[in-house]
Coordinates of C-alpha atoms in Angstrom, one line a residue:
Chain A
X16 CA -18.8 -2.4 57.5
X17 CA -22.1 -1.0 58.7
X18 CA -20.8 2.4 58.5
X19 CA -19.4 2.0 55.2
X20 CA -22.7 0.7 53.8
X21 CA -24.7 3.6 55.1
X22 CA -21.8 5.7 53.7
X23 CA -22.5 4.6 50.6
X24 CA -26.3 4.6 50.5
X25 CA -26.2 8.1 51.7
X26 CA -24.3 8.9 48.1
X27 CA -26.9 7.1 46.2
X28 CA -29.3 9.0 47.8
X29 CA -28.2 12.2 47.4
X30 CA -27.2 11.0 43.3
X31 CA -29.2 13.1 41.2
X32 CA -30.1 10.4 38.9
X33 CA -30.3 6.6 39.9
X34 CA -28.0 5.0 37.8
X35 CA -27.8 1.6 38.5
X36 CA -30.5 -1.1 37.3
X37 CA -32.0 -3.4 38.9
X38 CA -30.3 -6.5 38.1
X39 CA -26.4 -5.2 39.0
X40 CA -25.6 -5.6 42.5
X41 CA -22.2 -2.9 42.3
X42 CA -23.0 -0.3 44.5
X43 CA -22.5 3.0 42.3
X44 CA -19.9 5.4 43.2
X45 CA -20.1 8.5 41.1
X46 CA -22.4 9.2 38.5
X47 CA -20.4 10.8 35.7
X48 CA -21.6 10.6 32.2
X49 CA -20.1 7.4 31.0
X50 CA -22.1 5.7 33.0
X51 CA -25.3 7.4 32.0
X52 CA -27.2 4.5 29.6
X53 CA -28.8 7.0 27.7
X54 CA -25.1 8.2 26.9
X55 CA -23.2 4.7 26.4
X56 CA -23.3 4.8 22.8
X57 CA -21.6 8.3 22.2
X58 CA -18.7 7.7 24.8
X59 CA -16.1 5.0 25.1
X60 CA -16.2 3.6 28.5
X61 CA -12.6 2.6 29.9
X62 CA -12.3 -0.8 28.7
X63 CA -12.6 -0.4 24.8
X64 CA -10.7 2.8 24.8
X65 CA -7.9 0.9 26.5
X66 CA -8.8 -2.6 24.1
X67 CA -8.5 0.0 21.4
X68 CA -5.4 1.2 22.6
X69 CA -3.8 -2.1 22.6
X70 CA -4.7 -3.0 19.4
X71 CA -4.2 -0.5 17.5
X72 CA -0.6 -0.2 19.3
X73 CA -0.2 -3.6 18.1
X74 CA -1.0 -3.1 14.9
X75 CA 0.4 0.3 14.1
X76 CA 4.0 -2.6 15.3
X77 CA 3.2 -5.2 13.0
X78 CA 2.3 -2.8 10.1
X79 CA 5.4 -1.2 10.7
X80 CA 7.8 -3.3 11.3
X81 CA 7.3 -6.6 9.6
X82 CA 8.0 -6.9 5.6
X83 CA 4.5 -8.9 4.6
X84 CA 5.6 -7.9 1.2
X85 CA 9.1 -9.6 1.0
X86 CA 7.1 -13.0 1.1
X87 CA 5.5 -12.0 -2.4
X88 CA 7.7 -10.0 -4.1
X89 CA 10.3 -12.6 -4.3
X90 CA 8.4 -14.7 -6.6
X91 CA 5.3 -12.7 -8.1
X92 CA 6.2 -11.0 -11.1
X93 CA 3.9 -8.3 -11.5
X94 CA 3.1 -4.9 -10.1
X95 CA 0.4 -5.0 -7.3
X96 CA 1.3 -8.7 -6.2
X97 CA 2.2 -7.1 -2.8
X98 CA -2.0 -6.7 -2.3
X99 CA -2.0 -10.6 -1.8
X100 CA -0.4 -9.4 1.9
X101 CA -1.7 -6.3 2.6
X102 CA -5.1 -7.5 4.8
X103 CA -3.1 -7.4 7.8
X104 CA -3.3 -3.5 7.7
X105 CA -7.1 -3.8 9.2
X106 CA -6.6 -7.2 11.2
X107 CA -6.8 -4.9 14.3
X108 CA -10.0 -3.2 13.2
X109 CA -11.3 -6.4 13.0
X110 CA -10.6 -7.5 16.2
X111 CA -11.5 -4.5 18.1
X112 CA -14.8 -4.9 16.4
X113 CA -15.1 -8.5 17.3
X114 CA -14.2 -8.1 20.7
X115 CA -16.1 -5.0 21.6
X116 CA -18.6 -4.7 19.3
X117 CA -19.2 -1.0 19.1
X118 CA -18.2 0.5 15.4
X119 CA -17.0 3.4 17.0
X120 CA -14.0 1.4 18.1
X121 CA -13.2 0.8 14.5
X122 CA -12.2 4.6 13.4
X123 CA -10.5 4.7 17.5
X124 CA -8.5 1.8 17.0
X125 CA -7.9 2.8 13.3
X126 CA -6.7 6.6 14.6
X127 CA -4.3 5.1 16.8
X128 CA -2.8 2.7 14.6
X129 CA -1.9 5.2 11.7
X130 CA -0.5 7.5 14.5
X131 CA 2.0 4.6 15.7
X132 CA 2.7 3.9 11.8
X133 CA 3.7 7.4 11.5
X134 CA 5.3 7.7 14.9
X135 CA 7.3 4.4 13.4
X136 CA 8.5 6.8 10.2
X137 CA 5.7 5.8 7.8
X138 CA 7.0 7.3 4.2
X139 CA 3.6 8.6 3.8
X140 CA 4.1 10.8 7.4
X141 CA 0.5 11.9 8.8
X142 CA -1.5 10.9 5.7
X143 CA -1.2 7.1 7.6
X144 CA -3.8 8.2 9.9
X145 CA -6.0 9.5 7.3
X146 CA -5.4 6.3 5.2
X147 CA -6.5 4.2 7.7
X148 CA -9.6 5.6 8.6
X149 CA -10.5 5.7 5.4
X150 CA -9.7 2.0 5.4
X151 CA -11.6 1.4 8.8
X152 CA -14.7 3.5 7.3
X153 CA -14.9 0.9 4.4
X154 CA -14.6 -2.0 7.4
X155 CA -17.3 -0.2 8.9
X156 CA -19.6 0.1 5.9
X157 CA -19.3 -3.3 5.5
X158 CA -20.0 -4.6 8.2
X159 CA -23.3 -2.5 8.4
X160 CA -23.9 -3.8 5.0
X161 CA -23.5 -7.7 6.6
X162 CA -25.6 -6.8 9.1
X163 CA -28.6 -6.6 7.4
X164 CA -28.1 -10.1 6.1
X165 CA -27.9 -13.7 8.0
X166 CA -23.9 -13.8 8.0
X167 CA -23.4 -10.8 10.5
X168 CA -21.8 -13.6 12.7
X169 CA -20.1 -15.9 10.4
X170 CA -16.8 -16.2 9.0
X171 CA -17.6 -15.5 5.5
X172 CA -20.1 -12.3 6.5
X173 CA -16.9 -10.8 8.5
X174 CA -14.3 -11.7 5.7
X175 CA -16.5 -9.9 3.0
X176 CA -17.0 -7.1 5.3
X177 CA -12.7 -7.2 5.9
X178 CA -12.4 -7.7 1.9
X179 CA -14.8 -4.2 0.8
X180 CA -12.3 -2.5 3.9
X181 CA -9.1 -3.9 2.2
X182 CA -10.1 -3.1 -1.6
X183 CA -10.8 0.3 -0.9
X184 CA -7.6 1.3 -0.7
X185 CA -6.1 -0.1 -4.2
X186 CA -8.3 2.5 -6.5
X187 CA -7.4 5.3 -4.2
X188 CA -3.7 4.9 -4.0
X189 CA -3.6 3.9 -7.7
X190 CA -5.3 7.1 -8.4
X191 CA -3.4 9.5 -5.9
X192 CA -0.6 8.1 -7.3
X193 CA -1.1 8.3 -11.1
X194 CA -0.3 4.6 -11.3
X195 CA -3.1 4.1 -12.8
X196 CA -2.5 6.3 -15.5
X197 CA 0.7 4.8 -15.9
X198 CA 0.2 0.4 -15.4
X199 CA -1.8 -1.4 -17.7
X200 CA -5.6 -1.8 -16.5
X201 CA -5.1 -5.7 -15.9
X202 CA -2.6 -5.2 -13.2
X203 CA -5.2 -2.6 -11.6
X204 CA -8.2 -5.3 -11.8
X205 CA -5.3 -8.1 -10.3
X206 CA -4.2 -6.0 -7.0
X207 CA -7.6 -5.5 -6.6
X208 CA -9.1 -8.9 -6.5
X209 CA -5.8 -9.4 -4.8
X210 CA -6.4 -6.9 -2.2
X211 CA -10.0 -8.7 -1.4
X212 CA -8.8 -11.7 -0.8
X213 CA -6.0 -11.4 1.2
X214 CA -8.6 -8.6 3.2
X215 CA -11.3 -12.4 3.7
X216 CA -8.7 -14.1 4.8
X217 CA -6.3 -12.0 6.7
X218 CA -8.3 -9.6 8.3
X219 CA -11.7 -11.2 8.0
X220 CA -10.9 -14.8 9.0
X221 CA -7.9 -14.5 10.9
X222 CA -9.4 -11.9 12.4
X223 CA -13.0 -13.8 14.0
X224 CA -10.6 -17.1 14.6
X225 CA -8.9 -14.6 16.9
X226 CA -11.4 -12.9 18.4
X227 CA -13.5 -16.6 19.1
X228 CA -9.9 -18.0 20.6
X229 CA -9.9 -14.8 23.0
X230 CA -13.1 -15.0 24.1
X231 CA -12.9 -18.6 24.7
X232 CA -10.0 -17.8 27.1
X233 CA -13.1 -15.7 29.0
X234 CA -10.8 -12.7 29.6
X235 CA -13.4 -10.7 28.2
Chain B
X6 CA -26.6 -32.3 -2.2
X7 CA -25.5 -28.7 -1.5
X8 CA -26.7 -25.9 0.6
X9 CA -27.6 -22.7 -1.3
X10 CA -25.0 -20.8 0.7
X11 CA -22.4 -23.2 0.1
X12 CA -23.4 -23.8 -4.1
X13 CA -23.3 -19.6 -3.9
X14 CA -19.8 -19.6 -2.2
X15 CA -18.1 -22.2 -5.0
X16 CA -19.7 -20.3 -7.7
X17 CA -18.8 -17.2 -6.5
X18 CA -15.3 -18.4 -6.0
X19 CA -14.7 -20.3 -9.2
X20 CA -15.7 -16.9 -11.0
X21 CA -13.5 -15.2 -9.2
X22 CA -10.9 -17.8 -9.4
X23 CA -11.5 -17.5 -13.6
X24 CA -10.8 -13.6 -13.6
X25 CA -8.1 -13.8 -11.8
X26 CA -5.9 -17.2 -13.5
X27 CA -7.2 -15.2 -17.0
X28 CA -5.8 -12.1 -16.4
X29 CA -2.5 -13.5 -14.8
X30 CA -2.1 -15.8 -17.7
X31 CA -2.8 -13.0 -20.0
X32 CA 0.0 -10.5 -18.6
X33 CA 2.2 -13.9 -18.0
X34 CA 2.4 -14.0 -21.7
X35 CA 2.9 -10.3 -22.5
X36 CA 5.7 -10.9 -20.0
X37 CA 7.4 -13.7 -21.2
X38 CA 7.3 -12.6 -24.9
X39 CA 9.2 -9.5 -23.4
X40 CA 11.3 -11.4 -21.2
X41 CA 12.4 -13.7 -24.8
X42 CA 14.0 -10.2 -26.3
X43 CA 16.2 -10.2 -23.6
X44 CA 17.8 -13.4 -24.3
X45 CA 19.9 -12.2 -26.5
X46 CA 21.7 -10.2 -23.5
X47 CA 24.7 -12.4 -21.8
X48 CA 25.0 -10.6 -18.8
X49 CA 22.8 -11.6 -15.6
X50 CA 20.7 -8.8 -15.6
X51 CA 20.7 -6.5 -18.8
X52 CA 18.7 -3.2 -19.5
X53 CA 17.1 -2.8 -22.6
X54 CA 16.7 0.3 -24.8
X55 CA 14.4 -0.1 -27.3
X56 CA 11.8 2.9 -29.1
X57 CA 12.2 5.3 -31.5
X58 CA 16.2 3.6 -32.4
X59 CA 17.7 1.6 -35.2
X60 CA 18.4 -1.9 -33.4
X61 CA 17.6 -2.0 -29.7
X62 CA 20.4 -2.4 -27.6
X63 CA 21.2 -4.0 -24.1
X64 CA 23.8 -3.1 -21.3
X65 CA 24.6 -5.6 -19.0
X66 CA 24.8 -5.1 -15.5
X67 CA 28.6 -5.7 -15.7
X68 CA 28.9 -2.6 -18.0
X69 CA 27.3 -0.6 -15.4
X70 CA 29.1 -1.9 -12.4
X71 CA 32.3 -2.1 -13.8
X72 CA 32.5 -1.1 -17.4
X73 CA 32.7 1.1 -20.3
X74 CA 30.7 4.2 -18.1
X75 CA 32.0 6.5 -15.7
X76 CA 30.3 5.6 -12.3
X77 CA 29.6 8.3 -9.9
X78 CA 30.1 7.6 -6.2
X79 CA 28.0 8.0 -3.5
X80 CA 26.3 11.0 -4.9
X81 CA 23.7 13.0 -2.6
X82 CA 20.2 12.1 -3.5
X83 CA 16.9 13.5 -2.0
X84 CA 13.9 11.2 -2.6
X85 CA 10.4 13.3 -2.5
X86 CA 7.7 11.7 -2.1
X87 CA 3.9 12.8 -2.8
X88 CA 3.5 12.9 0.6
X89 CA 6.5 15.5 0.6
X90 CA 8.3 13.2 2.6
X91 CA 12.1 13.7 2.1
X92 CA 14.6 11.0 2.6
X93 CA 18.4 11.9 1.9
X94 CA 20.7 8.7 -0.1
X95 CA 23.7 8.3 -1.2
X96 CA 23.6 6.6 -4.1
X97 CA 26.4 5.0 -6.6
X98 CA 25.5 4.7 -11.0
X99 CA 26.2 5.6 -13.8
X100 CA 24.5 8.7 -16.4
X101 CA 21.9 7.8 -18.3
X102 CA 23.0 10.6 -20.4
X103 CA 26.3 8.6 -21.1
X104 CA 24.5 5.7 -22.2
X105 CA 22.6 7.2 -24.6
X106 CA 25.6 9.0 -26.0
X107 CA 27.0 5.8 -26.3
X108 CA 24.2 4.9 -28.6
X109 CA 24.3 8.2 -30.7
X110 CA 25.0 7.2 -34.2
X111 CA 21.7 4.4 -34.1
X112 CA 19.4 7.0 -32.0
X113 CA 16.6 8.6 -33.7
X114 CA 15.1 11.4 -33.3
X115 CA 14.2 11.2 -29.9
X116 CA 12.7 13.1 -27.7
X117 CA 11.2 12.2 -24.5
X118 CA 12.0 8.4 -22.8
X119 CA 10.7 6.8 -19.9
X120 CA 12.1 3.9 -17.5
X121 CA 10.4 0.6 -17.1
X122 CA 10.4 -2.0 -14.8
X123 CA 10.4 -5.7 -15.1
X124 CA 7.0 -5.4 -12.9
X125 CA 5.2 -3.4 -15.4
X126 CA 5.6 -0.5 -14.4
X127 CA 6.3 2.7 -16.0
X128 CA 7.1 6.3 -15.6
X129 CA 5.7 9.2 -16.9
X130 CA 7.9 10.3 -20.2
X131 CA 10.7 12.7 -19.8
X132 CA 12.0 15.2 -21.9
X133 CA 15.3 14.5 -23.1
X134 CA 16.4 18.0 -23.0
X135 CA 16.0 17.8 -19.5
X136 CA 19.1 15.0 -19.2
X137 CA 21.0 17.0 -22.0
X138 CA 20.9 19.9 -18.9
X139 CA 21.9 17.9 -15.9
X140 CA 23.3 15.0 -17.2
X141 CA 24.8 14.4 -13.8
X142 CA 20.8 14.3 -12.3
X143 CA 19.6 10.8 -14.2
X144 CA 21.1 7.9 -13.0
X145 CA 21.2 4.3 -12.8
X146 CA 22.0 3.8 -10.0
X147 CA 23.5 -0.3 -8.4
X148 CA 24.3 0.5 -5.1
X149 CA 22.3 3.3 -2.2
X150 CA 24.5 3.9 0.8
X151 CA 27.3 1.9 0.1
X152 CA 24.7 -0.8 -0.9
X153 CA 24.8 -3.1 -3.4
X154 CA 20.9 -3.5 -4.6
X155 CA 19.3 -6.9 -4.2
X156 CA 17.4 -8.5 -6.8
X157 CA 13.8 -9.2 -6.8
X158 CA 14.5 -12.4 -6.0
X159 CA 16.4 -11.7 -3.0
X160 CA 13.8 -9.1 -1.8
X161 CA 15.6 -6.1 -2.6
X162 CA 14.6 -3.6 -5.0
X163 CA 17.9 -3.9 -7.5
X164 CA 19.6 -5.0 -9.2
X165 CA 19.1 -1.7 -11.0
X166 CA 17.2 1.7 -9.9
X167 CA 16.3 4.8 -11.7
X168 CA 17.1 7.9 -9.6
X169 CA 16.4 11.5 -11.0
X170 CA 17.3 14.2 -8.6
X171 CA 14.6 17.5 -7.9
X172 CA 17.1 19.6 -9.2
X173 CA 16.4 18.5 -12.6
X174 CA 13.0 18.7 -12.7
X175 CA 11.5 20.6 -9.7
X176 CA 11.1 24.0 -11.6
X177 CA 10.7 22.5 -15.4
X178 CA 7.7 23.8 -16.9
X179 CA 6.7 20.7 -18.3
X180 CA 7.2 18.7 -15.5
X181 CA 5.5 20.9 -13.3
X182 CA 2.2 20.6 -15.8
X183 CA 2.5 17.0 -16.0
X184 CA 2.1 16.2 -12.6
X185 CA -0.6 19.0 -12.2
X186 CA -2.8 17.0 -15.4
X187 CA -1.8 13.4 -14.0
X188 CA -2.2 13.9 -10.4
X189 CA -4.8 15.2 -7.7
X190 CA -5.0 18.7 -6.3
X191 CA -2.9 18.4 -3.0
X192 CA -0.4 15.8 -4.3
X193 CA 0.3 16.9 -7.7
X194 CA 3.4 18.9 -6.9
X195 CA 6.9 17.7 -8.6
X196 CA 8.6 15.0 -6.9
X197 CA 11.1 13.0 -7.7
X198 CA 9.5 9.5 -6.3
X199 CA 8.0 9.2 -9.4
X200 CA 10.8 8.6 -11.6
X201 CA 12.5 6.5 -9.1
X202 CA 11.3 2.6 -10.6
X203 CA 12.5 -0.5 -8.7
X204 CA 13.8 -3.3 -10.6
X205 CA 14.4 -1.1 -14.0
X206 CA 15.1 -3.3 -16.5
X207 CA 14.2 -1.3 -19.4
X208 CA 14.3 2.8 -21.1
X209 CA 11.6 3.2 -23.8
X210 CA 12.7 6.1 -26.1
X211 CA 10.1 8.4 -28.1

């Protein structure tokens, strides 16, 4: 045991940089960049790239492969009803965000999930990937936006900042589209109202409950 | 007495609430003074062809799956996207071009029509000429893959489709200026998704 402790003092020793602070008792074993604290910020250490691997895994699944819309178009009459639904498309940015708290995870976990919804057959091929960082970057904005006021940490700050993610997508795909050109303007305004909400309360709520549930569990 | 945050929430809900309930009630209306002209139609599901014509007329869905048309069976159809995703149907209707020949002596002078869909939507108008030309390439179309279309109600996107096949209209000047004026650089090439309209319950003729 002896021998293995010197062992490993000798390494630290000959460590160009002392890497460990003062207050962590693991005995450092290599010194590659991730571990540099100066570098933390512009790297993903192992945990959140495997956190966002998970999730976005699990999301790119349940985008895929579970009809949301059936549940709306069976009743609602008009175009863009199907927005009511569609928050569940960043529920795993949200997450990510809540459990790691680094907004680089957000356009990570969002890159993987429009790879597995195009790896699932996606009708709009690569462009998923594209879509949903473009999605996650309006997550991202507002959550920087909600962060300069007192409801960074609450329910309704995380479901606005879930609701600017989830609108941003109606005017661009109404406009790539030509929908827009085509629908009368009402509709437009309803799917994106729509859009909002269901981004509150599907991504933005559902998405802190489950992210205060895991952490409860104190697996992370 | 309330919070400030919690008097700012209701009010800020109760506007949105009010945008939202008028502009639902608003199109509810347009839709049900639309949905009255149909009740003139017996069948289940009837498609309306109304515009530039004498008396509008409706065809039932029985007319189209067993009627007065010539249905054409599993017929090869590749649906484009604008992603230029291709996905290969087969897909069972009768010609639009049929139906309005069937309509000939009330017709106007017509020249373009469009589909609509009991949703509101609407595609871009289409040249007549074009179907005159491939009469075989505009379809209504009741069944994809040996498939009967579901209704709305029964989460399907039937009973009726549109279906207009790229051969038709991939290399029409027109077209292929229409979608350049309507849609972005990068996705305004011709494709045929657009003319494709889920639950079609109406053609509008100009």
């Amino acid at each position: 045991m002896n021998s293995i402790n010197s062992m490993n003092h000798i390494k630290i020793e000959n460590s160009e940089e002392l890497i460990s602070d003062e207050n962590d008792s693991l005995i450092e074993t290599g010194n590659t960049s991730a571990f540099r604290k100066n570098y933390s910020k512009y790297f993903f250490t192992t945990l959140e790239l495997l956190l966002s691997a998970i999730v976005g895994v699990m999301g790119g699944i349940i985008s895929s492969l579970i009809p949301f819309s059936v549940l709306i178009k069976t009743w609602y009459p008009f175009v863009g009803g199907t927005q009511l639904v569609s928050g569940y498309h960043i529920l795993s940015l949200v997450i990510i965000y809540g459990l790691l708290k680094k907004k680089r995870t957000i356009f990570l976990t969002a890159f993987i999930q429009g790879f597995v919804n195009f790896l699932f057959g996606a009708s709009w091929g690569i462009s998923e990937v594209i879509i949903m960082l473009y999605e996650g970057f309006f997550f991202f904005v507002g959550i920087i936006l909600i962060e300069l006021t007192p409801e960074k940490d609450t329910y309704l700050g995380w479901g606005l900042a879930a609701g600017l993610g989830n609108i941003s997508q109606v005017p661009l795909f109404w406009l790539l589209t030509g929908k827009i050109y085509l629908i009368h303007w009402t509709l437009f305004v309803m799917a994106c109202l729509f859009s909002f909400i269901s981004g509150v309360f599907m991504a933005g709520i559902l998405g802190k409950t489950v992210v205060d549930q895991i952490k409860k569990t104190g697996i992370l | 007495m309330l919070q400030k945050r919690t008097r700012n929430i209701i009010i800020a809900t109760f506007l949105l609430s009010t945008v939202l309930v008028s502009l639902f009630i608003y199109n509810w209306v347009e839709y049900q003074q639309v949905m009255e002209k149909y009740s003139v139609c017996e069948d289940s599901y009837c498609v309306r062809i109304y515009g530039n014509i004498q008396e509008e007329v409706f065809i039932g869905l029985a007319d189209i799956l067993d009627g007065d048309f010539d249905r054409l069976e599993n017929i090869s159809y590749d649906y484009l996207n604008m992603y230029q995703t291709s996905e290969l149907y087969n897909v069972s209707g009768i010609r639009v071009w049929d139906v309005l020949q069937s309509m000939q002596p009330i017709l106007g002078d017509v020249t373009y029509f469009r589909f609509e869909a009991t949703d509101g939507y609407s595609t871009y108008l289409i040249p007549l000429r074009l179907v005159e030309a491939y009469p075989d390439d505009f379809l209504l179309i009741s069944h994809i893959d040996g498939t009967r279309l579901l209704t709305k109600e029964e989460g399907g996107d039937g009973p009726l489709m549109s279906a207009v096949s790229m051969d038709a209209i991939g290399e029409d000047p027109e077209i292929i200026q229409l979608f350049q004026e309507m849609l972005p650089p990068g996705f305004d090439h011709v494709h045929n998704s657009k003319f494709s309209v889920k639950y079609l319950n109406a053609i509008y003729l100009e």
